[in-house]
Amino acid sequence: MSNDPADSNQALLQLLYRMPIGLVQAELDGTIELINPKAAQLLMPLCPNGQMQNLLAVLEQVAPKLRESIQQVDSADGLVCDRMRIPLSATLRVAMGPSVLALSLTKSRGSKLMAMISDVTLEVENEERQLARELRDAERIDYLTGLPNRAVVCDRIQDALDYPIADMGNCFAVLFINCDRFKQINDTLGHATGDKVLGLVADRLRRAIRVEREDLVARTGSDEFVVFVNHPASPEDVENIAKRILRSLDRPYRIGPDMLHCSISMGVVLQPKAEGDAGHILDDASIAMMQAKRAGGNCFVVFEPEMRREAVRLGNLEAELRRAIEESQFRVVYQPVIALQNLVALQGCHGVEALVRWQHPTRGLLPPSEFIGPAEECGLIGQIGEFVLRTACSQFVKWQQEMGPHAPETMAVNLSRDQLNDSRFVSTVKEILESSSMLPTQLQLEVTESLASQDTVVQSRLREIKAMGVSLALDDFGTGFSSLSCLHLLPIDTIKIDRSFVMEADVSPHHRVLIEATMLVAKSLGMHTVAEGIETPAQEALVRQLGCDNGQGYLFSKPLLPSDLVEWLTAVHPGKE
Ligand code: C2E
Ligand code: MG
Ligand code: MG
């Protein structure tokens, strides 16, 4: 074996000559001294006239700033460019040839230029494909939870509709999930907490589906998720999955030191019909979900075709309600609340309760049962409720001024959940009282059991209202969930016993005992009591005997227009000064 350096150099040159990468050695002005065949092949498309004496001249058209960079280069490392991408325009490309070159150029101490040129066409194509895939994924993956998004679940449903498995028909089910009162979490605890809850909901859903059966869970909207149940064995199978999900999501979430509860409402489409598309099926599932919300949430409802008709009706009703607000079609009527234990004036009017009515342009005067629920659902109850409060307060002050001692002493106004969830509510009440010059002690706000016992934010808002001097009544007592033993926890002054108990009081010992017990607890807590819906003298006699402070019902008066109430009051107290 030869140790002659000349031989080694020769061997190295041979190696460089055969390298599958282009190598060029040139003078500083670009004059080529050495070039291997690969470099010649790669650079050939850049030399239409076949001239390849000067590297910089060859690269001029694709890398015009190269000469400048060579002059400016830091002589220590000599690196002019490292794997600089040089895309070749269509005119410079040859069939099967490169479309992107990579150039590394160094200026050596001996004032030579060393260039390394390679074909990176495949590498760039791969990168582009990868980028396209990532972009496609980003379009189909929800960034917050990492779950597939609506587009993915729509595709999955559409595929199942378009390619039904033989003999099995469209064998899948869709569960549409919406978090209950999620807006409240966002509004009161902040969006960061809301996002954390959504992440935890997503985790529980991931665990609740049957991965082995290729079920899919997707996030389709802010607090909305969809589960695609693949090939369920039976409708009961789907219902069991729905129940499992409900149970799993009904458990509280730990967020930092706090435990947070966020139940869900679910709409289920059991046997999707082939004629509908994916969007249609999701709409059906969403309609059933709304039904579950109306039922109080934390439950699921299976879609039935009639629900679609009902949804259309509600949609129309919403439009009508908006117009009703704009065109002031709401009215307030007032029902007297009678002092039952007042021995001097047996039927003294203690106060009135304001009750809203809708003077519908074609359907006549509508009771609250026709529109309060839909107004709550479409977020319009706040405006209607504020109108009632404002009207009632100014009407009250008007009566005080006009009737003096004959005027009602208190005004009760019903509240909706949305009103109490609104952070501006307390200041709205304050503003209405001030602008109408009504004393806070003359106003009573009525809340239902489920509302009063809700989360701490609602409770603290109720306490703020109480601190202003406004009193609070628990409406429809007996129909909700809280029991007598919880009454002391609620910031209320008055309990209104629901009509359904009063109605049965004189015939059913069970109802009578309940009223009696309520009366005892209320007395011990220093609360007042009102019996609602008294229709007969027997009912009145009974609740009076049981110690109820006040009564309200058709026996005394139906809700009246302001002018009729004045007439009623004058008839009841003809001699009262
Ligand atoms: P509520 O607050 O318990 O009001 C009492 C309801 O019972 C009223 O029905 C009243 O007309 C009716 N009522 C009173 N005495 C009798 C009686 O002897 N027999 C019978 N059969 N019914 C009697 P209305 O006005 O239809 O109101 C129903 C519910 O709508 C109210 O129940 C209340 O929860 C809600 N509501 C009424 N006005 C408003 C409002 O301005 N805002 C909100 N958020 N809810 C309201
Ligand atoms: Mg009421
Ligand atoms: Mg009531």
XYZ file of C-alpha atoms and ligand atoms in Angstrom:
625
model
C 0.000 0.000 0.000
C 1.451 3.399 -0.957
C 2.011 6.116 1.651
C 2.677 8.741 -0.979
C 0.601 11.881 -0.251
C 0.135 12.330 -3.984
C -1.583 8.944 -4.092
C -3.871 9.861 -1.190
C -4.810 13.080 -2.900
C -5.561 11.190 -6.050
C -7.762 8.744 -4.132
C -9.622 11.625 -2.473
C -10.166 13.318 -5.808
C -11.506 10.067 -7.226
C -13.929 9.840 -4.291
C -15.104 13.417 -4.675
C -15.467 12.841 -8.389
C -17.877 9.975 -7.805
C -19.825 11.589 -4.952
C -23.628 11.598 -5.513
C -23.529 15.235 -4.404
C -22.338 18.123 -6.559
C -18.967 19.589 -5.592
C -17.253 22.610 -7.112
C -14.009 24.379 -6.281
C -13.648 27.861 -7.753
C -11.593 31.033 -7.565
C -13.053 33.921 -5.594
C -14.303 35.459 -8.833
C -16.178 32.230 -9.529
C -13.831 30.706 -12.088
C -14.311 26.950 -11.792
C -11.178 24.916 -11.037
C -12.709 21.576 -10.192
C -16.195 20.260 -10.716
C -17.492 16.714 -10.280
C -19.974 15.147 -12.733
C -22.902 15.416 -10.287
C -22.405 19.196 -9.965
C -22.155 19.520 -13.722
C -25.396 17.571 -14.106
C -27.270 19.638 -11.501
C -26.002 22.971 -12.824
C -26.493 22.128 -16.493
C -30.125 23.408 -16.632
C -28.769 26.796 -15.510
C -26.400 26.968 -18.489
C -28.560 26.981 -21.603
C -25.518 27.804 -23.772
C -23.501 24.997 -22.222
C -20.954 27.450 -20.774
C -19.876 26.368 -17.291
C -16.633 28.234 -16.629
C -17.789 30.508 -13.837
C -19.841 29.277 -10.890
C -21.112 32.726 -9.945
C -22.138 33.480 -13.510
C -24.051 30.184 -13.624
C -25.821 30.933 -10.324
C -26.392 34.614 -11.100
C -29.954 34.187 -12.397
C -31.148 32.036 -9.467
C -29.106 33.554 -6.609
C -28.387 37.164 -7.637
C -27.075 38.255 -4.203
C -24.373 35.599 -4.004
C -21.459 37.840 -5.032
C -22.452 40.393 -2.408
C -22.701 37.696 0.276
C -19.232 36.377 -0.619
C -17.737 39.824 -0.126
C -19.452 40.332 3.201
C -18.758 36.906 4.630
C -17.014 36.589 7.956
C -13.593 35.231 7.114
C -13.372 33.162 10.347
C -15.928 30.494 9.426
C -16.170 31.413 5.742
C -19.719 30.179 5.415
C -21.512 32.096 2.671
C -24.698 30.041 2.699
C -25.793 26.723 4.153
C -28.188 24.533 2.187
C -29.771 27.580 0.613
C -32.836 26.475 -1.313
C -32.784 27.439 -4.992
C -36.125 26.753 -6.669
C -35.820 26.389 -10.432
C -38.463 28.114 -12.517
C -40.400 26.022 -15.033
C -38.186 27.260 -17.886
C -35.061 26.032 -16.132
C -36.360 22.591 -15.308
C -35.589 19.565 -17.439
C -37.670 16.436 -17.668
C -37.107 14.190 -14.604
C -34.584 16.797 -13.433
C -34.498 18.695 -10.151
C -36.945 21.464 -9.353
C -35.178 22.666 -6.184
C -31.437 22.713 -5.526
C -29.703 23.268 -2.205
C -26.429 25.197 -2.231
C -23.814 25.367 0.517
C -20.955 27.725 -0.207
C -17.833 28.443 1.809
C -14.958 30.806 1.232
C -11.836 29.022 2.373
C -8.767 30.736 3.840
C -6.853 30.094 0.670
C -9.407 32.336 -0.976
C -11.137 29.572 -2.800
C -14.844 28.976 -3.069
C -16.112 25.496 -2.222
C -19.689 24.738 -3.298
C -21.845 21.758 -2.434
C -24.952 21.342 -4.544
C -27.680 18.803 -4.074
C -31.072 17.968 -5.499
C -33.656 18.488 -2.721
C -36.755 18.117 -4.906
C -37.989 15.043 -3.034
C -37.200 16.539 0.351
C -39.184 19.698 -0.466
C -42.084 17.684 -1.850
C -42.205 15.657 1.357
C -42.130 18.805 3.456
C -44.966 20.290 1.430
C -47.000 17.138 1.801
C -46.391 17.134 5.553
C -47.358 20.792 5.830
C -50.525 20.178 3.839
C -51.349 17.264 6.147
C -50.769 19.421 9.233
C -52.938 22.182 7.817
C -55.631 19.663 6.979
C -55.404 18.266 10.502
C -55.563 21.747 12.004
C -58.756 22.308 10.059
C -60.194 19.090 11.428
C -58.892 19.053 14.999
C -60.215 21.231 17.786
C -57.205 23.087 19.207
C -58.546 23.241 22.777
C -59.442 19.610 23.410
C -57.521 17.861 20.640
C -60.779 16.191 19.595
C -61.883 15.971 15.954
C -64.192 18.823 14.994
C -67.592 19.135 13.351
C -66.191 18.533 9.844
C -64.847 15.138 10.915
C -68.035 13.934 12.566
C -70.092 15.206 9.601
C -67.886 13.169 7.238
C -68.258 10.131 9.458
C -72.054 10.427 9.542
C -72.198 11.073 5.800
C -70.034 8.001 5.098
C -72.298 5.874 7.277
C -75.332 7.195 5.368
C -73.762 6.809 1.931
C -72.273 3.358 2.476
C -74.671 1.433 4.707
C -73.484 -2.005 5.734
C -75.577 -4.682 3.998
C -78.418 -6.022 6.164
C -77.640 -3.571 8.932
C -79.074 -0.393 7.365
C -77.836 2.872 8.816
C -76.600 1.272 11.924
C -75.297 4.108 13.994
C -76.552 6.657 16.499
C -75.661 10.261 17.198
C -75.508 11.814 20.660
C -75.523 15.603 20.727
C -74.186 16.997 23.999
C -74.353 20.507 25.390
C -73.033 21.597 28.790
C -75.688 22.971 31.142
C -75.277 26.616 32.171
C -71.796 26.778 30.687
C -72.150 30.499 29.987
C -72.425 30.976 33.724
C -69.065 29.242 34.308
C -67.439 31.476 31.697
C -69.097 34.647 32.989
C -68.473 34.081 36.666
C -65.227 32.104 36.814
C -63.588 33.333 33.627
C -62.868 31.830 30.238
C -59.650 30.143 31.383
C -61.647 28.061 33.875
C -64.293 27.456 31.204
C -61.572 26.118 28.880
C -60.266 23.814 31.609
C -63.740 22.407 32.190
C -64.152 21.769 28.455
C -60.829 19.923 28.413
C -61.979 17.721 31.304
C -65.372 17.109 29.685
C -63.510 16.013 26.529
C -61.335 13.628 28.573
C -64.351 11.995 30.191
C -66.104 11.646 26.851
C -62.997 10.023 25.355
C -63.090 7.480 28.147
C -66.836 6.892 27.891
C -66.929 5.864 24.219
C -66.232 2.383 22.871
C -62.899 2.849 21.121
C -62.809 -0.809 20.101
C -66.074 -0.294 18.174
C -64.674 2.821 16.473
C -67.061 5.250 18.139
C -66.032 8.849 17.641
C -66.260 11.890 19.884
C -65.935 15.382 18.436
C -66.186 18.943 19.695
C -68.593 20.713 17.379
C -69.021 24.072 19.090
C -68.013 26.035 22.171
C -69.630 23.795 24.801
C -71.006 21.286 22.335
C -69.824 17.734 21.683
C -71.077 14.959 19.419
C -70.601 11.227 19.928
C -70.949 8.951 16.897
C -71.978 5.509 18.144
C -70.901 2.914 15.611
C -73.000 -0.231 15.081
C -74.866 -0.301 18.382
C -76.347 -3.703 19.095
C -79.772 -2.217 19.891
C -81.521 1.019 20.861
C -81.023 -0.043 24.493
C -77.305 -0.260 23.812
C -77.326 3.420 22.754
C -79.387 4.404 25.774
C -76.922 2.638 28.038
C -74.044 4.567 26.468
C -76.024 7.810 26.909
C -76.670 6.982 30.570
C -73.013 6.112 31.134
C -71.935 9.456 29.651
C -74.471 11.351 31.761
C -73.264 9.638 34.924
C -69.646 10.269 34.089
C -70.180 13.975 33.328
C -72.386 14.568 36.342
C -69.422 14.067 38.683
C -67.772 17.337 39.803
C -64.492 18.520 38.269
C -61.496 19.518 40.313
C -60.135 22.852 39.091
C -57.304 23.955 41.363
C -58.651 23.959 44.902
C -62.282 24.114 43.748
C -64.776 21.452 42.815
C -66.951 22.512 39.917
C -70.127 20.921 38.642
C -71.129 20.993 34.992
C -73.866 18.580 33.959
C -74.927 18.095 30.348
C -78.070 17.847 28.251
C -78.111 15.272 25.474
C -80.168 14.731 22.332
C -80.076 11.253 20.779
C -80.850 10.303 17.178
C -81.376 6.563 17.286
C -82.106 5.369 13.772
C -81.004 8.019 11.298
C -82.989 7.945 8.056
C -81.001 7.678 4.842
C -82.813 10.609 3.198
C -81.317 13.178 5.563
C -77.722 14.371 5.254
C -75.253 14.650 8.136
C -76.231 18.270 8.870
C -79.879 17.256 9.063
C -79.121 14.485 11.551
C -77.061 16.814 13.731
C -79.934 19.335 13.643
C -82.359 16.621 14.797
C -80.002 15.626 17.602
C -79.639 19.262 18.613
C -83.433 19.707 18.684
C -83.708 16.716 21.042
C -80.891 18.201 23.146
C -82.865 21.455 23.523
C -85.791 19.379 24.716
C -83.505 17.835 27.354
C -82.491 21.360 28.421
C -86.137 22.374 28.716
C -86.676 19.354 30.945
C -84.114 20.848 33.351
C -80.865 19.442 31.918
C -78.710 16.551 33.154
C -80.755 14.109 31.049
C -81.109 12.819 27.497
C -84.041 12.920 25.107
C -84.455 10.664 22.073
C -85.393 12.561 18.906
C -88.925 12.148 17.527
C -90.006 13.726 14.213
C -92.664 15.890 15.951
C -89.859 17.678 17.770
C -88.784 19.241 14.491
C -92.221 20.819 14.048
C -92.034 22.099 17.629
C -88.584 23.566 16.940
C -89.956 25.454 13.931
C -92.806 26.732 16.100
C -90.318 27.932 18.728
C -88.222 29.613 16.040
C -91.285 31.537 14.869
C -92.191 32.362 18.440
C -88.743 33.832 19.015
C -89.164 36.160 16.034
C -92.583 37.188 17.358
C -91.163 37.793 20.838
C -88.483 40.074 19.434
C -91.145 42.048 17.623
C -93.286 42.115 20.793
C -90.413 43.713 22.712
C -89.810 46.268 19.963
C -93.501 47.084 19.684
C -94.223 47.093 23.459
C -96.844 44.341 23.328
C -96.293 43.267 26.962
C -98.677 44.284 29.735
C -98.498 43.880 33.499
C -101.488 42.800 35.592
C -101.620 42.761 39.373
C -103.070 40.192 41.739
C -103.871 41.257 45.322
C -102.147 39.465 48.192
C -104.450 39.402 51.201
C -103.513 39.599 54.881
C -105.187 36.550 56.425
C -104.426 37.124 60.095
C -105.548 40.731 60.138
C -108.444 40.589 62.582
C -109.460 44.222 62.185
C -109.911 44.363 58.426
C -110.509 40.756 57.515
C -109.610 41.068 53.897
C -106.936 43.740 54.034
C -104.875 43.982 50.879
C -101.323 43.481 51.947
C -99.763 43.958 48.546
C -99.899 42.899 44.919
C -97.969 40.559 42.669
C -97.075 41.799 39.192
C -97.752 39.217 36.471
C -96.814 39.679 32.856
C -99.152 39.219 29.877
C -98.521 39.367 26.145
C -101.059 41.308 24.121
C -100.491 39.271 20.966
C -101.588 40.988 17.736
C -103.616 37.963 16.538
C -103.844 35.495 19.452
C -105.145 37.920 22.055
C -103.919 38.200 25.650
C -101.467 35.365 26.361
C -100.513 34.067 29.855
C -96.826 33.643 30.854
C -96.999 29.872 30.358
C -97.164 30.551 26.601
C -94.004 32.615 26.349
C -91.799 32.756 29.495
C -90.109 29.429 28.740
C -89.337 30.278 25.086
C -88.228 33.789 26.114
C -85.820 32.237 28.618
C -84.508 29.862 25.990
C -83.753 32.533 23.422
C -82.264 34.937 25.950
C -85.067 37.501 25.827
C -86.393 37.087 29.362
C -83.947 39.668 30.727
C -85.494 42.444 28.651
C -89.054 41.326 29.414
C -88.271 40.966 33.132
C -86.741 44.439 33.285
C -89.814 45.867 31.565
C -92.088 44.203 34.162
C -89.960 45.443 37.083
C -89.833 49.004 35.738
C -93.560 49.090 34.956
C -94.534 47.552 38.306
C -92.375 49.949 40.335
C -93.642 53.068 38.617
C -97.248 51.779 38.859
C -96.744 51.155 42.588
C -95.522 54.694 43.218
C -98.416 56.065 41.142
C -100.907 54.167 43.342
C -99.190 55.409 46.469
C -99.508 58.967 45.256
C -103.107 58.600 44.048
C -104.592 56.337 46.737
C -102.545 57.011 49.840
C -103.489 54.474 52.562
C -105.685 52.459 50.158
C -102.717 51.708 47.909
C -101.021 48.286 48.135
C -98.169 48.253 50.641
C -95.821 45.978 48.735
C -95.147 44.994 45.171
C -93.960 41.465 44.350
C -92.226 40.822 41.018
C -91.179 37.411 39.627
C -87.588 36.797 38.576
C -86.129 34.454 36.013
C -82.878 32.554 36.192
C -81.257 34.621 33.447
C -81.927 37.861 35.283
C -80.061 36.638 38.355
C -77.239 35.304 36.243
C -76.679 38.746 34.786
C -73.919 40.553 36.673
C -75.681 43.888 36.033
C -78.910 42.780 37.702
C -78.276 44.285 41.150
C -77.433 47.688 39.692
C -80.498 47.490 37.420
C -82.753 46.948 40.469
C -81.060 49.868 42.231
C -81.485 52.133 39.234
C -85.178 51.208 38.784
C -85.922 51.839 42.477
C -84.176 55.199 42.376
C -85.735 56.386 39.146
C -89.229 55.425 40.317
C -88.640 56.786 43.849
C -89.817 53.504 45.355
C -88.440 52.369 48.705
C -86.493 49.095 48.549
C -88.550 47.786 51.476
C -91.694 48.090 49.356
C -90.344 45.684 46.751
C -90.336 41.897 46.997
C -88.625 39.751 44.376
C -89.878 36.184 43.868
C -87.526 33.366 42.983
C -88.181 29.669 42.586
C -86.598 26.960 44.704
C -84.210 25.725 42.030
C -83.056 29.287 41.421
C -82.580 30.241 45.049
C -80.591 27.152 45.912
C -78.340 27.448 42.888
C -74.628 28.172 42.931
C -72.841 30.581 45.209
C -72.779 33.439 42.685
C -76.576 33.529 42.500
C -76.766 33.246 46.279
C -74.406 36.157 46.814
C -76.366 38.243 44.290
C -79.545 37.475 46.235
C -77.828 38.569 49.449
C -76.743 41.826 47.787
C -80.355 42.484 46.825
C -81.470 41.725 50.368
C -78.803 44.035 51.748
C -80.416 46.864 49.753
C -83.592 46.322 51.789
C -85.534 44.469 49.093
C -87.214 41.327 50.418
C -87.123 37.933 48.758
C -89.865 35.353 48.407
C -89.538 31.691 47.554
C -92.200 31.082 44.902
C -94.069 27.837 44.185
C -92.713 26.180 47.335
C -93.237 22.434 47.361
C -92.842 21.909 43.614
C -89.046 22.072 43.542
C -86.321 19.958 44.999
C -85.211 21.680 48.155
C -86.702 20.397 51.331
C -87.860 22.047 54.512
C -84.521 21.230 56.071
C -82.748 23.468 53.536
C -84.919 26.541 54.008
C -82.593 28.089 56.573
C -79.795 28.091 53.968
C -81.676 30.371 51.588
C -81.614 34.139 51.951
C -85.402 34.491 51.850
C -88.038 36.317 53.910
C -91.252 34.808 52.598
C -92.389 31.366 51.493
C -95.165 31.117 48.919
C -96.820 27.716 49.174
C -97.701 26.459 45.731
C -101.282 26.324 44.494
C -101.067 22.541 43.982
C -100.831 22.099 47.796
C -103.435 24.707 48.663
C -105.863 23.178 46.156
C -105.751 19.820 47.939
C -105.374 21.135 51.474
C -108.992 20.726 52.542
C -109.362 17.244 51.014
C -105.976 15.581 51.330
C -104.432 15.078 54.788
C -101.028 14.604 53.132
C -101.094 18.119 51.608
C -102.488 19.587 54.794
C -99.628 18.128 56.830
C -97.096 19.513 54.395
C -98.562 23.001 54.689
C -98.618 22.679 58.453
C -94.958 21.603 58.550
C -93.939 24.417 56.203
C -95.758 26.882 58.426
C -93.893 25.635 61.507
C -90.461 25.777 59.898
C -91.173 29.224 58.411
C -92.286 30.566 61.788
C -89.227 29.165 63.508
C -87.008 30.858 60.915
C -88.911 34.138 61.187
C -90.215 33.916 57.627
C -93.610 35.018 56.354
C -95.935 32.665 54.491
C -98.294 33.124 51.566
C -100.770 30.494 50.368
C -101.127 30.705 46.587
C -104.179 29.877 44.496
C -106.915 30.009 47.133
C -110.150 29.410 45.244
C -112.702 28.424 47.890
C -113.734 29.739 51.305
C -112.875 26.294 52.731
C -109.304 26.565 51.489
C -109.074 30.073 52.870
C -110.416 29.012 56.263
C -107.954 26.159 56.444
C -104.796 28.092 55.563
C -105.898 30.866 57.915
C -106.347 28.305 60.677
C -102.950 26.788 59.922
C -101.426 30.199 60.579
C -100.619 31.372 57.072
C -99.912 35.125 57.067
C -101.132 35.992 53.582
C -103.212 34.474 50.824
C -103.584 34.971 47.127
C -106.118 33.471 44.757
C -109.188 33.794 42.591
C -111.349 33.735 45.720
C -110.130 37.250 46.448
C -109.324 38.414 42.938
C -107.868 37.359 39.628
C -104.885 39.371 38.377
C -106.243 42.782 37.351
C -105.367 45.657 35.060
C -104.243 48.724 37.058
C -107.586 50.534 36.650
C -109.538 47.421 37.714
C -107.292 46.983 40.730
C -108.089 50.552 41.851
C -111.775 49.691 41.560
C -111.267 46.428 43.498
C -109.307 48.172 46.236
C -111.937 50.857 46.650
C -114.656 48.211 46.810
C -112.745 46.203 49.436
C -111.883 49.188 51.638
C -114.799 51.568 51.118
C -114.481 53.088 54.560
C -110.718 52.842 55.165
C -109.063 56.203 55.692
P -96.641 32.551 40.079
O -95.623 33.588 40.362
O -96.761 31.443 41.027
O -97.983 33.328 39.899
C -99.194 32.848 40.289
C -99.949 32.305 39.157
O -101.093 31.638 39.626
C -100.458 33.381 38.212
O -100.550 32.813 36.939
C -101.848 33.614 38.728
O -102.716 34.156 37.772
C -102.259 32.219 39.086
N -103.267 32.186 40.110
C -103.417 33.004 41.161
N -104.464 32.637 41.895
C -105.005 31.568 41.301
C -106.122 30.743 41.598
O -106.855 30.912 42.574
N -106.388 29.716 40.747
C -105.615 29.488 39.664
N -105.949 28.485 38.866
N -104.563 30.242 39.359
C -104.261 31.270 40.174
P -99.914 33.486 35.710
O -100.105 34.946 35.764
O -100.366 32.723 34.542
O -98.376 33.250 35.967
C -97.860 31.994 35.935
C -96.403 32.014 36.287
O -95.663 32.737 35.320
C -96.134 32.751 37.588
O -96.375 31.921 38.628
C -94.679 33.082 37.427
O -93.887 31.978 37.766
C -94.562 33.321 35.939
N -94.555 34.768 35.704
C -95.604 35.615 35.673
N -95.154 36.869 35.431
C -93.824 36.817 35.337
C -92.785 37.787 35.111
O -93.002 38.974 34.999
N -91.505 37.324 35.068
C -91.234 36.012 35.232
N -89.963 35.640 35.188
N -92.156 35.083 35.455
C -93.442 35.472 35.510
Mg -94.890 34.509 41.702
Mg -96.264 30.712 42.527
